[in-house]
Amino acid sequence: MELLGNIIIVFSIAIVVIYICMRLKIPAIAGLLITGIIAGPHALSVVHTVADVEVLAEIGVILLLFTIGLELSIKQLLLIRRSVFLGGALQVGITLAASAAIAFATGSPWGQSVAYGFLVSLSSTAVVLKVLQERSEIETPHGKTTLGILIFQDIIIVPMMLALPLLSEGGTFQGSYLLLAAEAAGIILVVIVGSKWVVPWVFHRIARTRSRELFMLALVVLCFAVAWLTHIAGLSLALGAFLAGLIVSETEYGHEAVASVVPFRDVFTSIFFVSVGMLLDLSFIVENPLFAAGLTAAVLALKFLCALAATIFLGYPLRTVLLVSFAICQVGEFSFILSKHALKLELLSGADYQAFLTASIFTMIATPFIIAASPRLAERLLRLPLPERLKRGLFGGELREEDSRRTMRDHLVIVGFGVNGRNVARSAKMAGIPYVVIEMNPDTVKNEKQKGESIFFGDASHEEVLRHACAGEARVVVITIPDAAAVRRTVVTARRLNPVIHVIARTRYVQEVNDLFDLGANEVIPEEYETSVEIFARVLNRYMVPRNDIARMVDSIRADGYGMFRGYRSAAGTFGLDMKSLRGMEFITVRVEPGAPATGRTIAEMEVRKRHGATVIAIYRGEGMLQNPDAEARIEAEDIILLLGQPEALNRSLGLFVREGAKDS
């Protein structure tokens, strides 16, 4: 119960602090860190069991890395391998060497100096990726490069943990590097097998149940199971969660998984940032304000310059280099884990530990502001008289791995692939309109993908799923699913994601029409009313109402939101037609048989209107047609005659066009 009370207190404070931050245009992450400082044991002490909060924070980091893995794929990871292995190694190596050299020059022993290098070389995956996700910059060249370097840092934390005991006086490593390598290889094998065979098979059967609860439970179990497996192998929980996300991302259920996990991730990562703030001792800052500010500035500057050097060696253009360097110039959350071990091994004193925490937390608080300002800062730096080759990149431009995912634009998003969805897709294909389909039936997705259809699995009411369909850049979204509640949620989500998109929604129920219009749909197609429209049009057609007038009436009914059918106004006089003049009139077509009385005669000679009361509207002859023929028009065998008149008049006229005896037979 104490933990529950602490969570309520922390979130209550966070609501107030973040609200103030939002009004002051301060990022929410900074508000969460400030919440932790206020609620922690070194300030108001409203939370005493910090250890329990740290457990929840660990869950937040796991879920964050899981969603990052979901949004990537092994193929995409291989595309950024240069950033991961070369860029990450250069950044960590240069930063570690520079930090250790500075510490050694100021009188610290070599072991302690290297430990300082470990702590400073790591950046905050949680903070940086959270900010980049909020700014939709993960898929940009600098976003991918930053992600690659951060992934390497998350991997290198394991060797650093193993090396810490060796840095202390008389320290030795207890364990087997060969065993660790074997365990790591085993985990990689599990990832490959799981992503190719096991997970797709399991999730296909789970998705067929259409149970959100079962789908969500399976995701959570997979995430924590792989994280636990890597922890048992001596690797980090966060790395395991990232690998679990990669496994699911290789299936067609990755984007639906992202949408399912995001709400939980946001809650738990909020707790993580709060827990980081709780570690800070405000008395240390009060007693050493200049030292705290100077140390924070020094760490930011050092990490920026080291990242700059590492990214330049990768050959990226200077703008990308600057944006990456600004993004990773803070100290990371895994440094806190390392610092606790270093404190136990006496590689850090109590004062050094607080100094490190102060600089680290302040750099994390500053990160959202730095990333937000980095494009403007980069533009200013690019105006300096620098070598053109440096601005373009050492290799003459963007590398191939920086090519961001192709984004569809001005396309059609079709939600649901039933009869209506298929017809819309077929029509779009015939018209050359690019489209993408979102479907919840896993069997349909699997079968249609094999046929080359642009379709993927997901619930379109989730924003992440619509984002994957590039709905923010689409022109039209057509919602054809029969679930009324899902249609409503999808309309709201599509309108929030893209305020100018044209939303066409299908519904079975009349009572849903007004609500869907209110929620943001531009057009609503109720099946009941459309059936009525079709019947209405065919009735008018039989009463000889001109086709253009029928089309105008149907368009007016639809534009009015089917108001005529819903009783909003009387249809009488709405369209200005004199229906009385056409009442009882019909038309028929008849083929002129060889030897019929009309063969070879003109209309005037037959006296069709005078003697029989019918009117010849048109004569079809071969591929041609004679409209409104005059009295001198001559009728030939095999012509097709279009006649207008009362039923009795039409019946009397048939004898002119049928040879003797044929009519009676």
XYZ file of C-alpha atoms in Angstrom:
665
model
C 0.000 0.000 0.000
C 2.928 2.317 0.659
C 4.082 1.925 -2.943
C 0.601 2.778 -4.221
C 0.520 5.874 -2.016
C 3.936 6.945 -3.301
C 2.809 6.556 -6.922
C -0.289 8.677 -6.265
C 1.820 11.393 -4.627
C 4.441 11.378 -7.377
C 1.914 11.547 -10.214
C -0.066 14.280 -8.448
C 3.069 16.412 -8.147
C 3.992 15.558 -11.743
C 0.621 16.780 -13.049
C 1.122 20.183 -11.435
C 4.782 20.501 -12.427
C 4.274 19.371 -16.046
C 1.255 21.662 -16.422
C 3.411 24.623 -15.346
C 6.204 23.445 -17.649
C 3.809 23.217 -20.597
C 2.604 26.761 -19.964
C 6.234 27.903 -19.892
C 7.004 25.809 -23.010
C 9.396 23.592 -21.069
C 9.586 19.939 -22.262
C 7.687 17.350 -20.226
C 10.835 15.305 -19.550
C 12.356 18.244 -17.695
C 9.143 18.480 -15.672
C 9.416 14.806 -14.678
C 13.026 15.224 -13.554
C 12.028 18.283 -11.541
C 9.179 16.262 -10.002
C 11.688 13.671 -8.827
C 13.909 16.345 -7.290
C 10.943 17.850 -5.422
C 9.469 14.543 -4.217
C 12.787 12.833 -3.460
C 14.457 12.225 -0.105
C 16.791 15.200 -0.536
C 13.979 17.782 -0.873
C 10.405 17.409 0.462
C 10.909 13.698 1.251
C 7.327 12.857 0.324
C 8.608 9.535 -1.037
C 10.778 7.379 1.188
C 10.860 4.007 -0.589
C 12.921 5.099 -3.580
C 13.919 1.478 -4.241
C 10.326 0.548 -5.128
C 10.086 3.480 -7.503
C 13.341 2.385 -9.145
C 11.820 -1.041 -9.864
C 8.961 0.610 -11.743
C 11.510 2.839 -13.479
C 13.360 -0.241 -14.706
C 10.110 -1.457 -16.263
C 9.863 1.904 -18.022
C 13.317 1.522 -19.559
C 12.468 -2.031 -20.662
C 9.249 -0.905 -22.373
C 11.022 2.057 -23.990
C 13.701 -0.156 -25.534
C 11.039 -2.691 -26.526
C 9.137 -0.078 -28.550
C 12.376 1.165 -30.104
C 13.040 -2.389 -31.266
C 9.474 -2.647 -32.567
C 9.922 0.458 -34.691
C 13.092 -0.949 -36.240
C 13.718 -4.246 -37.961
C 16.790 -6.400 -38.375
C 17.052 -5.214 -41.991
C 16.921 -1.579 -40.901
C 19.460 -2.283 -38.157
C 21.810 -3.765 -40.731
C 21.368 -0.631 -42.821
C 22.709 1.489 -39.934
C 25.457 -0.983 -38.964
C 28.067 1.636 -39.823
C 26.572 3.991 -37.243
C 26.218 1.206 -34.668
C 29.628 -0.423 -34.831
C 31.953 2.209 -36.275
C 30.174 5.350 -35.076
C 29.392 3.932 -31.638
C 32.911 2.582 -31.141
C 34.486 5.891 -32.197
C 32.186 7.954 -29.978
C 32.681 5.784 -26.892
C 36.408 5.386 -27.508
C 37.139 9.077 -28.105
C 34.959 10.230 -25.191
C 36.408 7.607 -22.827
C 39.991 8.493 -23.763
C 39.434 12.261 -23.449
C 37.601 11.991 -20.109
C 40.174 9.604 -18.652
C 43.041 11.818 -19.817
C 41.510 14.902 -18.173
C 40.846 13.011 -14.919
C 44.381 11.563 -14.884
C 45.874 14.997 -15.569
C 44.024 16.407 -12.533
C 45.582 13.803 -10.236
C 43.174 10.865 -10.258
C 44.655 7.318 -10.359
C 44.515 5.612 -13.742
C 41.840 3.104 -12.662
C 39.588 5.844 -11.330
C 40.259 7.933 -14.443
C 39.116 5.101 -16.724
C 36.012 4.651 -14.532
C 35.229 8.352 -15.058
C 35.649 7.763 -18.793
C 33.130 4.923 -18.640
C 30.561 7.128 -16.917
C 30.939 10.106 -19.243
C 31.064 8.134 -22.504
C 27.475 6.849 -22.195
C 24.484 8.944 -23.298
C 20.813 8.745 -22.351
C 18.935 6.398 -24.659
C 15.689 7.047 -22.764
C 15.823 10.845 -22.943
C 17.201 11.210 -26.472
C 14.897 8.690 -28.130
C 11.899 10.044 -26.231
C 12.596 13.543 -27.561
C 13.351 12.332 -31.098
C 10.132 10.299 -31.121
C 8.107 13.309 -30.005
C 9.725 15.359 -32.808
C 9.218 12.521 -35.366
C 12.950 12.505 -36.148
C 13.834 8.830 -35.598
C 13.679 8.172 -39.366
C 15.824 11.192 -40.295
C 19.540 10.768 -41.133
C 20.676 12.265 -37.828
C 17.995 10.283 -35.968
C 19.200 6.981 -37.391
C 22.838 7.842 -36.709
C 22.031 8.847 -33.143
C 20.080 5.623 -32.653
C 22.971 3.565 -33.976
C 25.448 5.133 -31.554
C 23.042 4.713 -28.626
C 22.538 1.033 -29.465
C 26.304 0.494 -29.340
C 26.416 2.229 -25.961
C 23.711 -0.088 -24.623
C 25.776 -3.075 -25.776
C 29.122 -1.809 -24.474
C 27.698 -1.375 -20.966
C 28.213 -5.129 -20.399
C 32.008 -5.167 -20.953
C 32.241 -1.989 -18.867
C 30.460 -3.678 -15.960
C 32.853 -6.621 -16.239
C 35.886 -4.336 -16.404
C 35.036 -2.172 -13.355
C 36.448 -4.641 -10.780
C 39.742 -4.702 -12.691
C 40.059 -0.928 -12.263
C 39.976 -1.039 -8.473
C 43.148 -1.679 -6.494
C 43.866 -5.397 -6.553
C 40.627 -6.099 -8.411
C 40.160 -9.242 -10.465
C 37.458 -10.495 -12.786
C 35.546 -13.541 -11.626
C 33.996 -15.226 -14.615
C 34.600 -16.501 -18.126
C 34.723 -14.233 -21.148
C 34.355 -17.324 -23.326
C 31.142 -18.270 -21.512
C 29.809 -14.723 -21.920
C 30.555 -14.843 -25.658
C 28.795 -18.209 -25.951
C 25.736 -16.892 -24.124
C 25.621 -13.824 -26.359
C 25.832 -16.023 -29.480
C 23.020 -18.177 -28.113
C 20.813 -15.116 -27.607
C 21.466 -13.963 -31.182
C 20.449 -17.428 -32.395
C 17.249 -17.211 -30.342
C 16.458 -13.846 -31.941
C 16.959 -15.200 -35.469
C 14.899 -18.354 -34.909
C 12.189 -16.480 -33.013
C 11.807 -13.739 -35.629
C 11.670 -16.170 -38.576
C 9.501 -19.008 -37.299
C 8.305 -19.069 -33.702
C 6.894 -15.567 -33.084
C 5.144 -15.177 -36.474
C 3.427 -18.560 -35.995
C 2.309 -17.756 -32.430
C 1.118 -14.209 -33.132
C -0.743 -15.242 -36.278
C -2.896 -17.571 -34.209
C -3.324 -15.022 -31.436
C -4.353 -12.331 -33.927
C -7.001 -14.656 -35.403
C -8.813 -14.643 -32.044
C -9.352 -10.840 -32.400
C -8.697 -10.577 -28.639
C -6.879 -7.380 -27.660
C -6.238 -8.744 -24.168
C -4.576 -11.915 -25.454
C -2.484 -9.960 -27.962
C -1.315 -7.512 -25.300
C -0.526 -10.253 -22.793
C 1.545 -12.134 -25.356
C 3.540 -8.973 -26.105
C 4.299 -8.313 -22.435
C 5.348 -11.919 -21.824
C 7.657 -11.899 -24.849
C 9.207 -8.564 -23.879
C 9.985 -9.509 -20.289
C 10.959 -13.107 -21.132
C 13.687 -12.039 -23.565
C 14.816 -9.265 -21.176
C 15.051 -11.832 -18.369
C 16.967 -14.193 -20.668
C 19.611 -11.563 -21.458
C 19.853 -10.662 -17.766
C 20.535 -14.322 -16.896
C 23.233 -14.337 -19.587
C 24.940 -11.348 -17.983
C 23.667 -8.756 -20.433
C 21.357 -5.824 -19.668
C 17.576 -6.037 -19.322
C 17.198 -3.104 -21.694
C 19.204 -4.869 -24.396
C 16.967 -7.928 -24.064
C 13.861 -5.767 -24.398
C 15.317 -4.187 -27.533
C 15.980 -7.625 -29.024
C 12.401 -8.692 -28.176
C 11.127 -5.666 -30.050
C 13.294 -6.581 -33.049
C 11.804 -10.095 -33.066
C 8.231 -8.778 -33.230
C 9.143 -6.068 -35.754
C 10.091 -8.770 -38.255
C 6.478 -9.976 -38.235
C 3.462 -8.192 -39.748
C 2.156 -7.388 -36.267
C 4.903 -4.950 -35.254
C 2.970 -1.725 -35.773
C -0.107 -3.013 -33.962
C 2.240 -4.014 -31.133
C 3.660 -0.474 -30.949
C 0.164 0.967 -30.647
C -0.672 -1.495 -27.854
C 2.476 -0.878 -25.797
C 2.843 2.915 -26.107
C 0.376 3.892 -23.319
C 2.098 1.601 -20.799
C 5.538 2.704 -21.954
C 4.743 6.368 -21.408
C 3.536 5.747 -17.850
C 6.543 3.693 -16.787
C 9.153 5.853 -18.513
C 7.645 8.812 -16.653
C 8.382 6.972 -13.417
C 11.942 6.396 -14.642
C 12.612 10.095 -15.134
C 11.088 10.841 -11.747
C 13.343 8.234 -10.103
C 16.419 9.836 -11.698
C 15.462 13.210 -10.227
C 15.097 11.640 -6.777
C 18.807 10.796 -6.698
C 19.894 14.445 -6.716
C 20.960 16.019 -3.418
C 19.965 19.701 -3.545
C 22.240 20.561 -0.600
C 25.274 19.718 -2.740
C 24.129 22.205 -5.391
C 23.380 24.898 -2.816
C 26.841 24.508 -1.308
C 28.649 24.309 -4.687
C 26.581 26.231 -7.247
C 29.461 27.412 -9.439
C 31.129 24.017 -9.402
C 27.868 22.290 -10.380
C 27.242 24.715 -13.241
C 30.835 24.555 -14.461
C 30.958 20.760 -14.327
C 27.682 20.483 -16.241
C 28.908 22.865 -18.939
C 32.240 21.046 -19.168
C 30.576 17.645 -19.611
C 28.243 19.001 -22.313
C 31.110 20.638 -24.186
C 33.410 17.620 -23.923
C 30.777 15.148 -25.097
C 29.726 17.447 -27.930
C 33.289 17.764 -29.237
C 33.995 14.032 -28.924
C 30.757 13.132 -30.717
C 31.594 15.731 -33.363
C 34.961 14.098 -34.033
C 33.473 10.589 -34.141
C 30.655 11.507 -36.526
C 32.946 13.489 -38.821
C 35.089 10.353 -39.246
C 31.967 8.552 -40.448
C 31.909 10.940 -43.392
C 28.490 12.498 -42.752
C 27.673 16.059 -43.859
C 28.369 18.689 -41.243
C 24.696 19.399 -40.525
C 24.074 15.735 -39.660
C 27.272 15.684 -37.595
C 26.176 18.719 -35.570
C 22.656 17.425 -34.934
C 23.986 14.048 -33.757
C 26.569 15.703 -31.505
C 23.989 17.973 -29.877
C 21.670 14.979 -29.336
C 24.139 12.774 -27.417
C 26.049 15.348 -25.369
C 24.388 14.354 -22.057
C 25.207 11.578 -19.566
C 22.962 8.514 -19.702
C 20.834 6.425 -17.369
C 23.140 3.401 -17.623
C 25.892 5.587 -16.197
C 23.877 5.663 -12.970
C 24.063 1.868 -12.811
C 27.807 1.966 -13.433
C 28.269 4.726 -10.855
C 26.615 2.627 -8.127
C 29.019 -0.243 -8.825
C 31.941 2.177 -8.927
C 30.863 3.578 -5.544
C 30.821 0.070 -4.041
C 34.294 -0.639 -5.463
C 35.529 2.694 -3.987
C 36.348 4.017 -7.447
C 34.136 6.995 -6.516
C 33.913 8.849 -3.234
C 30.631 10.146 -1.836
C 31.403 13.687 -2.968
C 32.455 12.486 -6.437
C 29.220 10.493 -6.705
C 27.062 13.537 -5.931
C 29.078 15.682 -8.331
C 28.543 13.076 -11.044
C 24.789 12.882 -10.291
C 24.466 16.656 -10.382
C 26.186 17.018 -13.737
C 24.351 14.018 -15.197
C 20.858 15.107 -14.178
C 21.440 18.677 -15.282
C 22.671 17.480 -18.700
C 19.555 15.297 -19.017
C 17.302 18.232 -18.105
C 19.100 20.372 -20.685
C 18.844 17.747 -23.456
C 15.285 18.541 -24.679
C 16.194 22.231 -24.935
C 19.469 21.463 -26.730
C 17.810 19.138 -29.267
C 15.043 21.683 -29.899
C 17.613 24.431 -30.518
C 20.071 22.250 -32.452
C 18.705 22.946 -35.983
C 19.074 26.707 -35.480
C 22.512 26.292 -33.895
C 23.595 24.036 -36.764
C 22.467 26.586 -39.362
C 24.492 29.302 -37.660
C 27.603 27.124 -37.476
C 27.233 26.223 -41.143
C 27.509 29.929 -42.029
C 31.071 29.977 -40.691
C 33.878 29.944 -43.302
C 34.546 26.209 -43.094
C 35.995 23.926 -45.805
C 33.344 22.906 -48.321
C 34.423 19.273 -48.118
C 33.737 19.315 -44.379
C 30.258 20.710 -44.959
C 29.472 18.086 -47.606
C 31.054 15.225 -45.666
C 34.372 13.478 -46.086
C 32.792 11.029 -48.536
C 31.071 13.694 -50.594
C 27.543 13.500 -49.250
C 25.022 11.404 -47.409
C 25.854 7.718 -47.118
C 23.445 5.145 -48.471
C 22.453 3.980 -45.010
C 21.098 7.454 -44.326
C 18.357 7.080 -46.942
C 15.224 7.473 -44.922
C 12.159 5.303 -45.449
C 10.217 6.328 -48.506
C 7.119 8.151 -47.427
C 3.884 7.922 -49.395
C 2.192 11.229 -50.123
C -1.183 12.238 -51.488
C -2.307 8.607 -51.374
C -5.434 6.761 -50.278
C -5.689 4.868 -46.974
C -8.260 2.061 -46.995
C -9.320 0.742 -43.593
C -10.743 -2.757 -43.923
C -10.465 -5.201 -46.813
C -13.926 -6.702 -46.993
C -16.155 -6.393 -50.062
C -16.240 -2.570 -49.891
C -12.536 -2.225 -49.195
C -11.635 -4.547 -52.065
C -13.838 -2.603 -54.459
C -12.274 0.688 -53.399
C -8.784 -0.796 -53.818
C -9.693 -2.206 -57.233
C -11.038 1.158 -58.364
C -7.957 2.972 -57.039
C -5.692 0.577 -58.888
C -7.602 1.108 -62.150
C -7.377 4.884 -61.692
C -3.658 4.773 -60.872
C -4.175 6.126 -57.344
C -1.541 4.916 -54.822
C -3.086 3.310 -51.771
C -2.351 1.271 -48.649
C -4.739 -1.056 -46.813
C -5.051 -1.600 -43.049
C -6.740 -4.878 -42.090
C -7.339 -6.708 -38.794
C -7.805 -10.200 -40.240
C -4.355 -11.871 -40.173
C -5.348 -14.501 -42.759
C -6.459 -11.810 -45.186
C -3.230 -9.859 -44.650
C -1.101 -12.952 -45.195
C -2.921 -14.048 -48.346
C -3.117 -10.588 -49.925
C 0.534 -9.833 -49.202
C 1.485 -12.958 -51.125
C -0.495 -11.540 -54.060
C 1.488 -8.288 -53.876
C -1.229 -6.197 -52.255
C -0.108 -3.118 -50.288
C -1.624 -4.252 -46.981
C -0.541 -4.660 -43.373
C -2.044 -5.821 -40.087
C -3.244 -3.287 -37.544
C -6.070 -1.481 -35.796
C -6.529 1.837 -37.596
C -7.962 3.462 -34.471
C -4.400 3.489 -33.084
C -2.343 6.506 -34.101
C 0.866 4.491 -34.540
C -0.855 2.239 -37.085
C -2.138 5.215 -39.094
C 1.326 6.764 -38.923
C 2.773 3.624 -40.491
C 0.251 4.058 -43.310
C 1.558 7.644 -43.683
C -1.952 8.963 -42.998
C -0.452 12.319 -42.057
C 0.502 12.795 -45.723
C -2.541 11.076 -47.274
C -5.321 12.869 -49.151
C -8.210 10.510 -48.358
C -8.967 7.797 -45.805
C -11.873 5.439 -46.510
C -13.174 3.515 -43.491
C -15.089 0.412 -44.590
C -15.069 -1.721 -41.425
C -18.427 -2.820 -39.968
C -17.539 -2.183 -36.289
C -19.351 1.062 -35.382
C -17.178 1.805 -32.325
C -13.971 1.194 -34.285
C -15.201 3.494 -37.070
C -15.741 6.278 -34.537
C -12.291 5.851 -32.998
C -10.645 5.740 -36.415
C -12.370 8.946 -37.546
C -11.160 10.761 -34.424
C -7.595 9.431 -34.743
C -7.337 10.211 -38.456
C -8.653 13.742 -37.933
C -6.211 14.352 -35.047
C -3.268 13.017 -37.059
C -4.125 14.919 -40.243
C -6.523 17.885 -39.856
C -6.913 18.300 -43.645
C -7.443 14.669 -44.656
C -10.774 13.824 -46.319
C -12.479 11.155 -44.209
C -15.111 8.923 -45.826
C -16.759 6.545 -43.362
C -19.144 3.666 -43.988
C -21.706 2.709 -41.381
C -24.497 0.203 -41.182
C -26.531 2.201 -38.723
C -28.605 5.290 -39.401
C -28.125 6.666 -35.883
C -24.342 6.838 -36.401
C -24.499 9.392 -39.228
C -24.750 12.594 -37.161
C -22.166 11.406 -34.620
C -19.619 10.591 -37.323
C -20.083 14.015 -38.900
C -19.561 15.608 -35.465
C -16.406 13.546 -34.893
C -14.817 14.863 -38.097
C -15.955 12.703 -41.013
C -16.368 14.612 -44.269
C -18.694 12.056 -45.810
C -20.707 9.263 -44.200
C -22.150 6.445 -46.308
C -24.949 4.666 -44.424
C -25.813 1.377 -46.105
C -29.553 1.715 -45.467
C -29.739 5.141 -47.082
C -27.558 4.183 -50.037
C -29.941 1.330 -50.765
C -32.788 3.839 -50.675
C -30.887 6.166 -53.016
C -30.382 3.368 -55.538
C -34.064 2.395 -55.417
C -35.070 6.058 -55.692
C -32.862 6.552 -58.775
C -34.234 3.462 -60.502
C -37.827 4.494 -59.823
C -37.201 7.916 -61.360
C -35.540 6.240 -64.309
C -38.671 4.202 -64.992
C -40.735 7.408 -64.844
C -38.560 8.836 -67.611
C -36.907 11.504 -65.461
C -33.831 12.713 -67.392
C -30.588 11.123 -66.225
C -28.909 14.447 -65.492
C -31.828 15.422 -63.260
C -31.618 12.083 -61.456
C -27.865 12.598 -60.895
C -28.521 16.102 -59.579
C -31.160 14.830 -57.161
C -28.920 12.018 -55.864
C -26.003 14.431 -55.357
C -28.326 16.807 -53.497
C -29.549 14.025 -51.199
C -25.986 12.986 -50.344
C -24.755 16.547 -49.876
C -27.640 17.160 -47.492
C -26.530 14.249 -45.330
C -29.576 12.212 -46.411
C -31.779 14.827 -44.763
C -34.723 14.009 -47.032
C -34.741 10.377 -45.872
C -34.292 11.400 -42.253
C -37.389 13.619 -42.448
C -35.577 16.945 -42.215
C -37.518 18.335 -45.177
C -40.136 17.308 -47.638
C -38.953 16.109 -51.011
C -41.905 17.769 -52.728
C -40.747 20.613 -54.932
C -37.115 20.141 -53.862
C -35.864 19.467 -57.371
C -38.349 21.523 -59.385
C -39.604 18.629 -61.586
C -43.119 18.311 -62.991
C -43.646 14.624 -62.319
C -47.313 14.775 -63.434
C -46.343 15.322 -67.073
C -44.345 12.067 -67.094
C -46.732 9.959 -65.051
C -47.574 6.655 -66.810
C -44.957 7.123 -69.521
C -42.570 4.281 -70.427
C -40.051 3.531 -73.124
C -39.172 0.345 -74.930
C -36.721 -0.767 -77.573
C -37.738 -2.976 -80.498
C -35.742 -4.474 -83.386
C -37.196 -3.979 -86.890
C -37.663 -7.417 -88.406
C -37.220 -8.035 -92.156
C -40.597 -7.832 -93.842
C -42.199 -5.695 -91.093
C -44.618 -2.913 -92.197
C -42.114 -0.185 -91.180
C -39.269 -1.547 -93.342
C -38.298 1.027 -96.003
C -40.823 3.620 -94.876
C -40.337 7.040 -93.246
C -41.696 7.981 -89.846
C -44.148 10.383 -91.536
C -45.445 7.626 -93.767
C -46.087 5.326 -90.777
C -47.851 8.081 -88.768
C -46.615 6.498 -85.530
C -47.626 9.376 -83.280
C -50.859 10.275 -85.078
C -52.286 6.770 -85.433
C -50.747 4.946 -82.433
C -49.811 7.663 -79.850
C -46.113 6.718 -79.541
C -43.000 8.723 -80.340
C -39.762 7.513 -81.983
C -36.992 8.865 -79.730
C -33.967 7.326 -81.459
C -32.916 4.923 -84.212
C -29.885 2.671 -83.601
C -28.271 1.404 -86.804
C -25.074 -0.596 -86.613
C -22.598 1.392 -84.509
C -24.408 4.668 -85.062
C -27.421 6.327 -83.478
C -29.861 8.910 -84.855
C -31.273 10.975 -81.966
C -34.623 12.784 -82.275
C -35.138 11.693 -85.916
C -37.283 13.964 -88.114
C -40.368 12.871 -90.056
C -38.319 12.020 -93.183
C -36.062 9.543 -91.424
C -36.337 6.153 -93.137
C -36.455 2.904 -91.140
C -34.556 -0.178 -92.323
C -34.521 -3.839 -91.329
C -32.433 -4.658 -88.217
C -32.707 -1.073 -86.905
C -33.389 -0.780 -83.176
C -36.149 1.725 -82.432
C -36.493 3.516 -79.074
C -40.161 4.330 -78.459
C -41.756 6.545 -75.768
C -45.431 6.489 -74.776
C -48.183 5.117 -72.591
C -48.112 1.301 -72.261
C -51.221 0.936 -74.458
C -49.722 3.138 -77.196
C -46.483 1.205 -77.158
C -48.319 -2.083 -77.440
C -50.284 -0.800 -80.488
C -47.088 0.379 -82.157
C -45.282 -2.969 -81.985
C -47.117 -4.267 -85.068
C -45.266 -1.757 -87.261
C -41.894 -3.272 -86.520
C -42.701 -6.984 -86.413
C -43.417 -9.002 -89.581
C -46.920 -10.298 -90.086
C -47.810 -13.129 -87.720
C -44.683 -12.727 -85.515
C -46.398 -10.577 -82.877
C -49.209 -13.065 -82.288
C -46.896 -16.020 -82.177
